[in-house]
Amino acid sequence: MAPLAAACLSVLAAAAQADPAESLDKVVVTGNPLKSQLLAQPSDSLGGDQLVLTRAANLGDTLQGLAGVAATNFGPNASRPSIRGLDGDRVRILSNSGASVDASNLSFDHGVAIDPLVIDKVEVLRGAAALLYGGNAVGGVVNTLDNRIPRTLIDGMSGAAEVRLGGATHDKSGAVVLDGGTGQPHRGFGWHVDLAGRDADDQAAPRFDSDGESRTSVRNSAARSHGGALGGSVFFQGGFAGVSVDDFHTNYGTTAEEGVTIRMQRQRLATAGEWATADGPVHRISWQLSRNRYEHQEVEETGDIGTTFKSTGTDGRLEVEHAAIGPVKGLIGLQTEQLNFSALGEEAFVPSTRTRNTGVFVLEQAKLGGVDWSAGARTERVTVDSDGGDRFGTPDSKRFKPVSLALSGVYPLSEAWSLSANLNHTERAPAYYELFANGLHLASAAYERGDPTLGLERSKGLDVGLKWESAQSHVHLNLYETRFSNYVALQATGEVVDNGGESVPVYDFHAVPARLRGIEFEGRWQLHPALALLSQLDAVRGDNRATGEPLPRLSPLRAMLGLEAKQGDWSGKLEWRGAARQTRVAEFDTPTPGYGTLRLSVARQLRWGQTDALWYLKLDNLANKLAYNATAVPTIRELAPQPGRSASTGLQVRF
């Protein structure tokens, strides 16, 4: 951390002569290539000061305060977003709208290879988004946005530097982000540099019992990470073309095993560009292509490497927007993905595989009869090949042809009120691990078995929303239901296998008819120019339609009440967040107690000449309540409760 701290201090010292940073575009770009102001699909975005105050050590914990979004919480280091009761391969994690290749969907103990410290904005789509992003976006999309490939030319230099200290993991982290450019808007060059690092200890928790031992910290949950990126773009008449390279490394404890750590790294080379014109049949062409190399090793306490996971992936995307045909505007697109995966070592539980996916899609929009309509279709060709092995049988190859359809509309009832509906049919090809897994997964303390006979996972979904928006207040309400003809579930079988004298539970992937339905409510009321009331509620219910049994790892009823105050340069927020007891659990799982926690944050805007800064203090879990996450897998839940009482502070300088 010492070099990073020095870099932060040098940037802070130089910031006084810089220009203030520009504000972020408020239009949601994820799932919205035509830049519509009204979206039928429920969405959230975090950016600016809101992201700074919400940002956590991982992506799942950063987003789990949003309506309908939970986290898988495999300890403090590996936490992936779960949206509307769906996780794993049903939630698409993107980096600048392109695939973020890692192994986080393979297992709950695998972290997402994205550092929240260096992202400018994160957008979340709740509900099926398969039309633009493929069948494995049936649960939703999380898109992290940064400026590693500059898309807008700035003259001069801007950026930010941030230092954070404290929290339940005694976090020491920092980041520097710099952007610059020179030339004219239609003939110039832009560049980007970022650097980030983090050191964290074992997570503090209220006193709890773990394997017969009383503890006040989560065992083997310390972490260390560092990363950086460099990018640049050339700007020309009507567009830009750019390239970036980034490198991310982390080393963290898995929590499930006392001495097992994961040593992970990812390198990503990306290029993107766009060309637009107001004339002719084609209005815009955009493209992006990335090449990712990912590796992580599960290292035992002795220093021996139990398993090495490697992935190399390529993701390409091309969109062509056509000129309007009467009231209709739209685009056609092509997306291709290739993933080569290998697991090496005696404890590898998945064979080496190759996945190829090519998709073609069309999206059209029009305003007819006072309704903003959107319709589209996508067809894919997916191939999953397995090399087989001693535990995995002979080499095998699976072919799938998913087709997805969507129709949505937004009807403005008045200037403030609008009604929306979204109807979709989604087909998802099973992932390589759902098909071919067969072995002990040491880090998650479970024996996992796939099913090579799995077919397409088909679902039909309906989402209805009601919005009220005013200058400083709003209310958002969504009701949804999704029916699966063959939902691929990872569930405990009740069997155990022996692992050196210790019994390990067996988990199977198998298809069941299922239904998920839920409600999401979020509101803000400006009670006074300096005071606002905040509220939120969400609930999801998932059932096996054949047996009536609950689906696994569903979030319970959750609620939030808060007060937000702002006076001059000072602001503060007090909020209570609660979760009901989760008694509707899958077979061989256990109920999770309910809980309520209090949080308080205080922030102050600072200004030095042309430079502005944000200082903040956050106090979490003020009453030090013991809480467990129902969406975590049972093998880790009681080993890793939610963080205890903590205080953290930080300073971000923007210039």
XYZ file of C-alpha atoms in Angstrom:
655
model
C 0.000 0.000 0.000
C 2.943 2.385 0.490
C 3.495 3.158 -3.236
C -0.228 3.629 -3.686
C -0.439 5.971 -0.699
C 2.407 8.028 -2.112
C 0.647 8.199 -5.464
C -2.582 9.327 -3.790
C -0.785 12.065 -1.862
C 1.019 13.334 -4.942
C -2.243 13.503 -6.875
C -3.972 15.301 -3.989
C -1.203 17.864 -3.948
C -1.470 18.476 -7.685
C -5.238 18.660 -7.692
C -5.518 22.312 -6.696
C -4.743 23.473 -10.232
C -7.185 21.157 -11.998
C -10.654 21.699 -13.438
C -13.711 20.259 -11.694
C -14.938 16.915 -12.946
C -17.988 16.695 -15.144
C -21.178 15.098 -13.844
C -22.201 11.622 -14.905
C -24.817 11.071 -17.588
C -28.096 10.164 -15.855
C -29.432 8.088 -18.750
C -29.124 4.343 -18.070
C -27.014 2.824 -20.859
C -27.294 -0.856 -19.903
C -29.985 -2.536 -21.974
C -30.752 0.845 -23.538
C -28.706 1.212 -26.734
C -31.284 3.618 -28.208
C -30.928 5.931 -25.169
C -34.607 5.988 -24.266
C -35.619 8.233 -21.372
C -38.390 5.822 -20.312
C -37.492 2.191 -19.555
C -40.029 -0.554 -18.915
C -37.436 -2.729 -17.210
C -36.711 -1.874 -13.559
C -33.243 -0.402 -13.239
C -30.965 1.302 -10.731
C -27.727 3.198 -11.088
C -25.124 4.206 -8.527
C -22.625 6.943 -9.302
C -20.994 10.045 -7.901
C -21.211 10.605 -4.136
C -23.880 7.927 -3.808
C -21.465 5.286 -5.093
C -18.631 6.586 -2.898
C -20.788 6.250 0.231
C -22.181 2.847 -0.781
C -19.006 1.249 -2.111
C -17.861 -1.928 -0.349
C -14.946 -4.319 -0.797
C -16.806 -6.387 -3.399
C -19.557 -5.955 -5.955
C -22.225 -7.983 -4.145
C -21.953 -6.029 -0.895
C -21.910 -2.738 -2.823
C -25.286 -3.485 -4.415
C -27.191 -5.501 -1.807
C -28.902 -2.382 -0.458
C -30.850 -1.949 -3.714
C -34.430 -3.177 -3.993
C -34.538 -6.750 -5.272
C -30.762 -7.215 -5.039
C -29.173 -9.500 -2.435
C -25.646 -10.928 -2.162
C -24.277 -14.467 -1.952
C -21.872 -13.484 0.878
C -19.296 -16.282 0.925
C -17.428 -14.310 3.581
C -16.374 -10.686 3.021
C -14.301 -11.321 -0.115
C -16.461 -13.406 -2.454
C -19.938 -11.940 -2.795
C -21.853 -11.925 -6.063
C -25.156 -10.099 -6.677
C -28.337 -12.165 -6.472
C -31.312 -10.543 -8.239
C -34.919 -11.523 -7.547
C -33.839 -14.862 -6.090
C -31.583 -15.752 -9.028
C -27.807 -16.047 -8.807
C -24.853 -17.748 -10.482
C -25.130 -18.078 -14.255
C -28.519 -16.304 -14.325
C -27.079 -12.887 -13.400
C -24.809 -11.366 -16.040
C -21.808 -9.392 -14.742
C -20.493 -6.925 -17.339
C -17.581 -4.523 -17.562
C -18.427 -1.577 -19.829
C -21.202 -3.712 -21.378
C -18.744 -6.517 -22.236
C -18.241 -9.878 -20.536
C -16.233 -9.867 -17.318
C -14.537 -13.245 -17.533
C -13.819 -14.885 -14.166
C -14.996 -17.959 -12.249
C -17.422 -16.208 -9.897
C -20.444 -17.958 -11.432
C -18.774 -21.371 -11.031
C -18.714 -21.296 -7.238
C -19.795 -19.028 -4.410
C -16.266 -18.797 -2.987
C -14.906 -17.280 -6.215
C -14.765 -13.492 -6.156
C -15.769 -11.168 -9.000
C -12.626 -9.844 -10.712
C -13.766 -6.204 -10.556
C -12.523 -3.673 -8.007
C -15.391 -1.341 -6.958
C -12.839 1.359 -6.075
C -12.127 2.247 -9.708
C -15.587 2.150 -11.269
C -17.380 5.415 -12.074
C -20.891 4.032 -12.164
C -22.702 0.729 -11.777
C -26.066 -0.042 -13.368
C -28.426 -2.870 -12.447
C -31.249 -4.277 -14.559
C -33.706 -6.369 -12.541
C -35.447 -9.098 -14.482
C -34.757 -10.821 -17.781
C -32.383 -8.966 -20.112
C -31.646 -11.864 -22.460
C -32.526 -9.893 -25.578
C -29.251 -7.952 -25.611
C -27.053 -10.041 -23.314
C -28.020 -13.692 -23.779
C -30.017 -16.290 -21.885
C -27.787 -16.155 -18.832
C -29.157 -12.675 -18.104
C -32.558 -14.148 -17.192
C -32.213 -12.814 -13.646
C -30.739 -9.463 -14.557
C -27.582 -7.579 -15.437
C -24.945 -5.770 -13.396
C -22.841 -3.455 -15.560
C -19.808 -1.663 -14.129
C -18.795 1.432 -16.076
C -15.455 3.213 -16.119
C -13.502 5.415 -18.491
C -10.701 2.980 -19.283
C -11.581 3.462 -22.945
C -12.397 7.196 -23.141
C -15.682 7.830 -24.948
C -15.733 11.621 -24.615
C -12.797 13.916 -25.298
C -11.785 16.291 -22.516
C -9.245 19.083 -22.856
C -6.718 18.894 -20.028
C -6.794 16.485 -17.098
C -9.372 15.358 -14.549
C -9.574 12.556 -12.056
C -10.026 11.467 -8.477
C -8.002 10.047 -5.607
C -9.519 8.220 -2.656
C -8.266 6.772 0.631
C -10.445 4.580 2.902
C -9.700 3.290 6.412
C -11.520 1.125 8.944
C -14.661 -0.959 8.723
C -15.282 -4.465 10.019
C -12.167 -5.731 8.205
C -9.900 -2.843 9.302
C -9.671 -1.976 5.637
C -6.786 0.086 4.273
C -7.448 0.920 0.639
C -6.871 3.606 -1.921
C -7.236 4.425 -5.582
C -6.132 6.995 -8.143
C -8.026 7.586 -11.403
C -6.698 10.013 -14.031
C -8.242 11.063 -17.348
C -6.859 13.472 -19.898
C -7.028 14.570 -23.483
C -5.909 16.998 -26.127
C -7.129 18.226 -29.499
C -10.476 19.160 -31.031
C -13.762 17.276 -30.391
C -13.565 15.614 -33.813
C -9.813 15.180 -33.957
C -8.052 14.424 -30.714
C -6.685 11.865 -28.281
C -7.878 10.863 -24.809
C -6.134 8.742 -22.192
C -6.896 7.025 -18.871
C -4.834 5.592 -15.994
C -6.024 4.011 -12.741
C -4.349 2.272 -9.813
C -5.935 0.683 -6.723
C -4.947 -1.449 -3.751
C -6.482 -2.913 -0.606
C -5.349 -4.660 2.585
C -7.933 -6.142 4.964
C -7.860 -8.256 8.122
C -10.293 -10.935 9.257
C -13.834 -9.557 9.431
C -15.090 -8.583 12.893
C -18.500 -9.921 13.940
C -20.721 -10.066 17.021
C -19.864 -13.064 19.201
C -21.029 -16.293 17.557
C -20.391 -20.036 17.736
C -18.465 -21.635 14.881
C -17.730 -25.377 14.945
C -18.115 -25.395 18.715
C -15.821 -22.396 19.169
C -16.900 -18.944 20.327
C -15.551 -16.261 17.994
C -15.717 -12.506 17.358
C -14.198 -12.633 13.883
C -14.754 -14.637 10.716
C -11.885 -17.063 10.367
C -9.593 -16.936 7.363
C -11.298 -13.892 5.809
C -8.352 -11.513 5.348
C -7.589 -10.216 1.861
C -5.093 -8.267 -0.180
C -5.553 -6.952 -3.712
C -4.047 -4.566 -6.226
C -4.723 -3.616 -9.816
C -4.330 -1.022 -12.497
C -5.298 -0.074 -16.023
C -4.140 2.028 -18.962
C -6.263 3.091 -21.907
C -6.560 5.551 -24.764
C -8.885 6.615 -27.579
C -8.565 8.434 -30.874
C -11.467 10.774 -31.708
C -12.561 11.522 -35.255
C -15.549 13.006 -37.076
C -18.594 11.181 -35.729
C -16.935 8.840 -33.284
C -13.955 7.283 -31.542
C -11.871 4.103 -31.361
C -9.958 3.048 -28.272
C -8.103 0.301 -26.463
C -7.365 -0.538 -22.821
C -5.459 -3.083 -20.785
C -6.019 -3.869 -17.121
C -4.492 -6.193 -14.544
C -6.098 -7.322 -11.264
C -4.638 -9.513 -8.500
C -6.101 -10.637 -5.187
C -5.293 -13.121 -2.443
C -7.998 -13.932 0.100
C -9.078 -16.548 2.618
C -11.986 -18.800 1.712
C -13.477 -18.957 5.244
C -14.938 -22.457 4.696
C -11.515 -24.046 5.307
C -9.203 -22.772 8.028
C -6.032 -22.486 5.977
C -7.214 -22.410 2.350
C -6.647 -19.212 0.369
C -7.449 -18.223 -3.199
C -4.743 -16.547 -5.252
C -6.429 -14.949 -8.247
C -5.394 -12.803 -11.187
C -7.064 -11.494 -14.320
C -5.733 -9.592 -17.326
C -8.054 -7.967 -19.837
C -7.342 -6.384 -23.218
C -10.308 -4.508 -24.671
C -11.102 -2.355 -27.665
C -14.261 -0.390 -28.419
C -15.467 2.248 -30.819
C -18.414 4.027 -32.337
C -19.277 5.922 -35.487
C -22.474 7.947 -35.877
C -24.005 10.114 -38.581
C -27.323 11.890 -39.045
C -27.542 10.970 -42.741
C -28.135 7.730 -44.610
C -29.826 4.445 -43.683
C -27.321 3.701 -40.887
C -27.216 6.151 -37.981
C -24.716 4.422 -35.703
C -22.259 1.550 -35.665
C -20.680 0.508 -32.372
C -18.330 -2.336 -31.587
C -16.349 -3.811 -28.749
C -14.009 -6.746 -28.377
C -12.197 -8.055 -25.318
C -9.736 -10.813 -24.558
C -9.564 -12.018 -20.960
C -7.110 -14.283 -19.194
C -8.107 -15.500 -15.748
C -6.394 -17.809 -13.268
C -6.863 -18.677 -9.647
C -5.244 -21.217 -7.399
C -6.747 -22.718 -4.263
C -3.770 -22.908 -1.931
C -3.806 -25.160 1.122
C -2.342 -24.267 4.520
C 0.817 -26.241 3.724
C 1.416 -24.100 0.636
C 0.446 -26.911 -1.720
C -1.845 -25.970 -4.601
C -4.995 -28.077 -4.482
C -6.638 -26.807 -7.664
C -5.781 -24.338 -10.404
C -8.620 -22.822 -12.432
C -7.790 -21.162 -15.752
C -10.041 -19.381 -18.219
C -9.337 -17.563 -21.437
C -12.288 -15.798 -22.957
C -13.096 -13.601 -25.937
C -16.206 -11.437 -26.132
C -17.215 -9.478 -29.227
C -20.202 -7.269 -29.933
C -21.412 -5.310 -32.972
C -24.500 -3.081 -33.088
C -25.910 -1.280 -36.139
C -28.641 1.300 -35.543
C -30.802 2.021 -38.562
C -32.437 5.297 -39.532
C -35.984 5.791 -38.314
C -38.708 4.233 -40.439
C -41.705 6.384 -39.625
C -42.135 6.143 -35.829
C -39.911 3.050 -35.600
C -36.256 3.182 -34.614
C -34.082 0.218 -33.828
C -30.957 -1.820 -34.306
C -29.613 -5.231 -35.126
C -26.659 -6.800 -33.388
C -24.229 -9.687 -33.268
C -22.539 -11.049 -30.161
C -19.988 -13.823 -29.926
C -18.318 -15.378 -26.884
C -15.691 -18.042 -26.468
C -14.554 -19.477 -23.130
C -11.839 -22.083 -22.624
C -11.877 -23.393 -19.053
C -9.553 -25.818 -17.301
C -9.285 -27.103 -13.744
C -5.983 -28.749 -12.868
C -5.118 -30.774 -9.767
C -6.369 -33.730 -7.760
C -9.220 -31.662 -6.315
C -10.539 -30.357 -9.651
C -14.309 -30.920 -9.630
C -15.013 -29.745 -13.213
C -13.337 -31.078 -16.393
C -11.641 -28.901 -18.971
C -14.335 -27.431 -21.228
C -14.839 -25.127 -24.199
C -17.961 -22.994 -24.579
C -18.885 -21.191 -27.806
C -21.869 -18.849 -28.051
C -23.005 -16.777 -31.027
C -26.119 -14.637 -30.821
C -28.006 -12.410 -33.260
C -30.576 -9.941 -31.956
C -32.927 -7.203 -33.112
C -34.524 -4.424 -31.052
C -37.187 -2.007 -32.321
C -38.936 0.872 -30.540
C -41.872 3.107 -31.432
C -44.380 5.421 -29.799
C -47.884 4.354 -30.819
C -51.170 5.278 -29.199
C -49.394 7.196 -26.454
C -47.386 4.108 -25.427
C -43.608 3.776 -25.773
C -43.295 0.248 -27.181
C -40.180 -1.903 -27.353
C -39.946 -5.341 -28.956
C -37.148 -7.662 -29.899
C -35.864 -11.162 -30.467
C -32.600 -13.054 -30.063
C -31.397 -16.405 -31.315
C -28.216 -18.139 -30.141
C -26.080 -21.124 -30.964
C -24.273 -22.584 -27.948
C -21.739 -25.415 -27.898
C -20.270 -26.871 -24.687
C -17.469 -29.435 -25.077
C -15.942 -31.467 -22.226
C -12.569 -33.223 -22.355
C -13.785 -35.795 -19.826
C -11.457 -37.537 -17.390
C -11.261 -40.226 -14.728
C -14.155 -38.756 -12.729
C -15.941 -37.114 -15.654
C -16.283 -39.975 -18.109
C -15.575 -39.835 -21.824
C -15.330 -36.554 -23.761
C -18.755 -35.099 -24.462
C -20.286 -32.318 -26.538
C -23.612 -30.526 -26.063
C -25.440 -28.283 -28.555
C -28.174 -25.779 -27.723
C -30.243 -23.267 -29.718
C -31.823 -20.788 -27.278
C -34.392 -18.264 -28.527
C -35.537 -15.269 -26.477
C -38.368 -12.788 -27.113
C -39.440 -9.610 -25.321
C -42.233 -7.043 -25.552
C -42.578 -4.032 -23.263
C -44.436 -0.768 -23.027
C -44.452 2.417 -20.958
C -47.649 4.457 -20.710
C -47.386 7.969 -19.191
C -50.512 8.490 -17.073
C -49.571 12.121 -16.371
C -46.455 14.241 -16.079
C -45.602 12.480 -12.806
C -47.164 9.003 -13.134
C -46.322 6.190 -15.556
C -47.305 2.550 -15.938
C -45.015 -0.087 -17.473
C -45.225 -3.751 -18.408
C -42.596 -6.192 -19.619
C -43.364 -9.632 -21.072
C -40.544 -12.013 -21.975
C -39.738 -15.553 -23.016
C -36.162 -16.583 -22.218
C -34.144 -19.698 -22.970
C -30.785 -20.373 -21.298
C -28.250 -23.050 -22.164
C -26.878 -24.767 -19.036
C -23.363 -23.746 -18.016
C -20.427 -26.135 -18.261
C -20.341 -26.773 -14.509
C -24.092 -27.479 -14.372
C -23.516 -30.160 -16.998
C -20.213 -31.746 -16.042
C -19.232 -31.014 -12.394
C -18.399 -34.125 -10.370
C -16.117 -33.839 -7.379
C -15.183 -32.368 -4.037
C -14.941 -28.593 -4.041
C -12.523 -27.986 -1.178
C -12.990 -24.234 -0.828
C -16.788 -24.451 -0.479
C -16.724 -27.676 1.578
C -19.196 -29.465 -0.711
C -19.269 -32.296 -3.247
C -20.905 -30.975 -6.445
C -22.459 -33.077 -9.219
C -23.695 -31.869 -12.583
C -26.158 -33.464 -14.978
C -25.040 -33.903 -18.624
C -28.639 -34.616 -19.687
C -29.845 -31.092 -18.865
C -31.661 -29.291 -21.673
C -32.543 -25.649 -22.235
C -33.844 -23.789 -19.200
C -37.039 -22.084 -20.419
C -38.910 -19.325 -18.634
C -41.742 -16.865 -19.183
C -41.861 -13.658 -17.194
C -44.181 -10.717 -16.582
C -43.187 -7.505 -14.815
C -45.607 -4.652 -14.084
C -44.401 -1.327 -12.712
C -45.881 1.926 -11.443
C -43.784 5.094 -11.045
C -44.392 8.515 -9.571
C -41.658 11.093 -10.068
C -41.433 14.699 -8.896
C -38.523 17.108 -8.588
C -37.116 15.610 -5.353
C -39.497 12.771 -4.481
C -40.444 9.495 -6.115
C -42.203 6.164 -5.633
C -41.354 3.007 -7.603
C -43.426 -0.181 -7.342
C -42.872 -3.426 -9.271
C -44.675 -6.766 -9.258
C -43.226 -9.722 -11.156
C -43.627 -13.425 -11.806
C -41.355 -15.827 -13.699
C -42.282 -19.426 -14.507
C -39.603 -21.970 -15.402
C -40.399 -25.230 -17.132
C -37.046 -26.687 -16.023
C -35.206 -24.504 -13.503
C -31.663 -25.795 -12.891
C -31.256 -25.840 -9.103
C -28.191 -26.617 -6.980
C -29.620 -28.406 -3.959
C -28.374 -30.616 -1.157
C -29.269 -34.277 -1.623
C -28.868 -35.381 1.992
C -25.938 -37.574 1.001
C -22.439 -37.105 2.389
C -18.996 -38.205 1.235
C -15.902 -38.730 3.331
C -13.062 -36.226 3.110
C -10.240 -37.391 5.353
C -12.589 -38.402 8.158
C -14.875 -35.384 7.717
C -18.362 -35.707 6.211
C -18.992 -33.377 3.267
C -22.527 -32.714 1.922
C -23.390 -33.584 -1.683
C -25.071 -30.973 -3.900
C -26.694 -31.836 -7.237
C -27.652 -29.722 -10.243
C -31.057 -30.862 -11.468
C -34.000 -29.378 -13.372
C -37.366 -28.737 -11.720
C -40.502 -26.797 -12.741
C -40.388 -23.572 -10.754
C -42.059 -20.242 -10.143
C -40.613 -17.033 -8.717
C -42.783 -14.045 -7.871
C -42.170 -10.945 -5.858
C -42.656 -7.299 -5.075
C -40.252 -4.352 -4.955
C -41.036 -0.944 -3.494
C -38.741 2.051 -3.152
C -39.644 5.606 -2.226
C -38.255 8.975 -1.275
C -40.269 11.882 0.128
C -38.773 15.348 0.544
C -40.320 16.371 3.876
C -38.401 19.633 4.144
C -35.763 21.335 1.981
C -33.163 19.814 4.315
C -34.814 16.476 5.193
C -36.045 13.440 3.222
C -37.741 10.207 4.276
C -36.497 7.010 2.596
C -38.215 3.626 2.452
C -37.773 0.312 0.695
C -39.309 -3.151 0.749
C -38.807 -6.298 -1.295
C -39.898 -9.911 -1.116
C -39.497 -12.947 -3.349
C -41.138 -16.354 -3.143
C -39.830 -19.301 -5.132
C -41.408 -22.747 -5.392
C -40.856 -26.069 -7.067
C -44.186 -26.243 -8.925
C -44.166 -30.045 -8.877
C -43.736 -30.487 -5.117
C -44.493 -27.076 -3.594
C -41.091 -27.080 -1.882
C -39.154 -23.788 -1.648
C -36.317 -23.076 -4.038
C -32.886 -22.764 -2.384
C -31.184 -19.621 -1.053
C -34.009 -17.098 -1.339
C -33.869 -13.732 0.355
C -36.546 -13.175 3.036
C -38.819 -10.151 3.275
C -36.537 -7.117 3.627
C -37.309 -3.522 4.557
C -35.525 -0.211 5.026
C -36.525 3.060 6.684
C -34.231 6.047 6.677
C -33.808 9.771 7.057
C -31.496 11.792 4.843
C -30.497 15.322 5.807
C -28.524 17.983 3.958
C -27.581 21.453 5.123
C -24.973 23.427 3.223
C -21.867 21.302 2.737
C -22.947 18.767 5.382
C -25.096 15.702 4.777
C -26.057 12.655 6.774
C -28.141 9.513 6.611
C -29.626 7.309 9.324
C -31.200 4.059 8.196
C -32.617 0.891 9.659
C -32.445 -2.253 7.546
C -34.247 -5.404 8.530
C -34.781 -8.915 7.231
C -37.544 -11.251 8.378
C -36.897 -14.782 9.547
C -36.543 -17.097 6.543
C -38.420 -20.292 7.325
C -39.217 -21.312 3.729
C -35.995 -23.167 2.987
C -35.055 -26.028 0.714
C -34.711 -29.560 2.058
C -31.579 -30.070 4.193
C -31.211 -26.319 4.693
C -31.961 -24.557 7.994
C -34.081 -21.452 8.770
C -32.306 -18.113 9.133
C -33.216 -15.764 12.011
C -34.487 -12.278 11.248
C -32.510 -9.198 12.174
C -32.423 -5.415 12.086
C -29.368 -3.170 11.882
C -28.773 0.571 12.213
C -26.388 2.568 10.029
C -25.290 6.173 10.248
C -23.194 8.128 7.775
C -21.985 11.721 7.807
C -20.316 13.517 4.893
C -18.948 16.949 4.148
C -18.142 18.582 0.842
C -14.805 20.401 0.837
C -13.490 22.884 -1.695
C -10.013 24.231 -2.350
C -10.054 26.600 -5.306
C -11.072 24.574 -8.365
C -10.853 21.270 -6.475
C -13.692 19.647 -4.535
C -13.576 16.723 -2.135
C -15.858 14.501 -0.101
C -14.989 13.437 3.441
C -17.190 10.777 5.010
C -17.630 8.768 8.192
C -19.725 5.588 8.256
C -20.928 3.718 11.355
C -22.376 0.292 10.545
C -24.414 -2.123 12.675
C -24.522 0.324 15.577
C -26.201 -2.150 17.953
C -23.748 -4.940 17.002
C -26.565 -7.317 16.025
C -25.713 -10.876 15.008
C -27.098 -11.503 11.515
C -26.872 -14.316 8.981
C -27.570 -14.131 5.252
C -30.252 -16.500 3.938
C -28.898 -16.239 0.370
C -25.511 -17.694 1.366
C -24.918 -21.417 0.856
C -25.495 -23.439 4.057
C -21.890 -24.679 4.154
C -20.660 -21.123 4.813
C -23.609 -19.319 6.418
C -22.923 -20.092 10.077
C -19.171 -19.643 9.606
C -19.524 -16.104 8.230
C -22.154 -13.881 9.872
C -22.686 -10.320 8.681
C -20.158 -7.690 9.862
C -20.367 -6.404 13.422
C -20.238 -2.844 14.699
C -17.632 -0.841 12.809
C -16.503 2.639 11.874
C -14.845 3.673 8.635
C -13.747 6.949 7.148
C -12.467 8.141 3.822
C -11.607 11.084 1.645
C -12.153 11.402 -2.090
C -10.674 14.365 -3.944
C -12.041 15.176 -7.418
C -10.446 17.543 -9.880
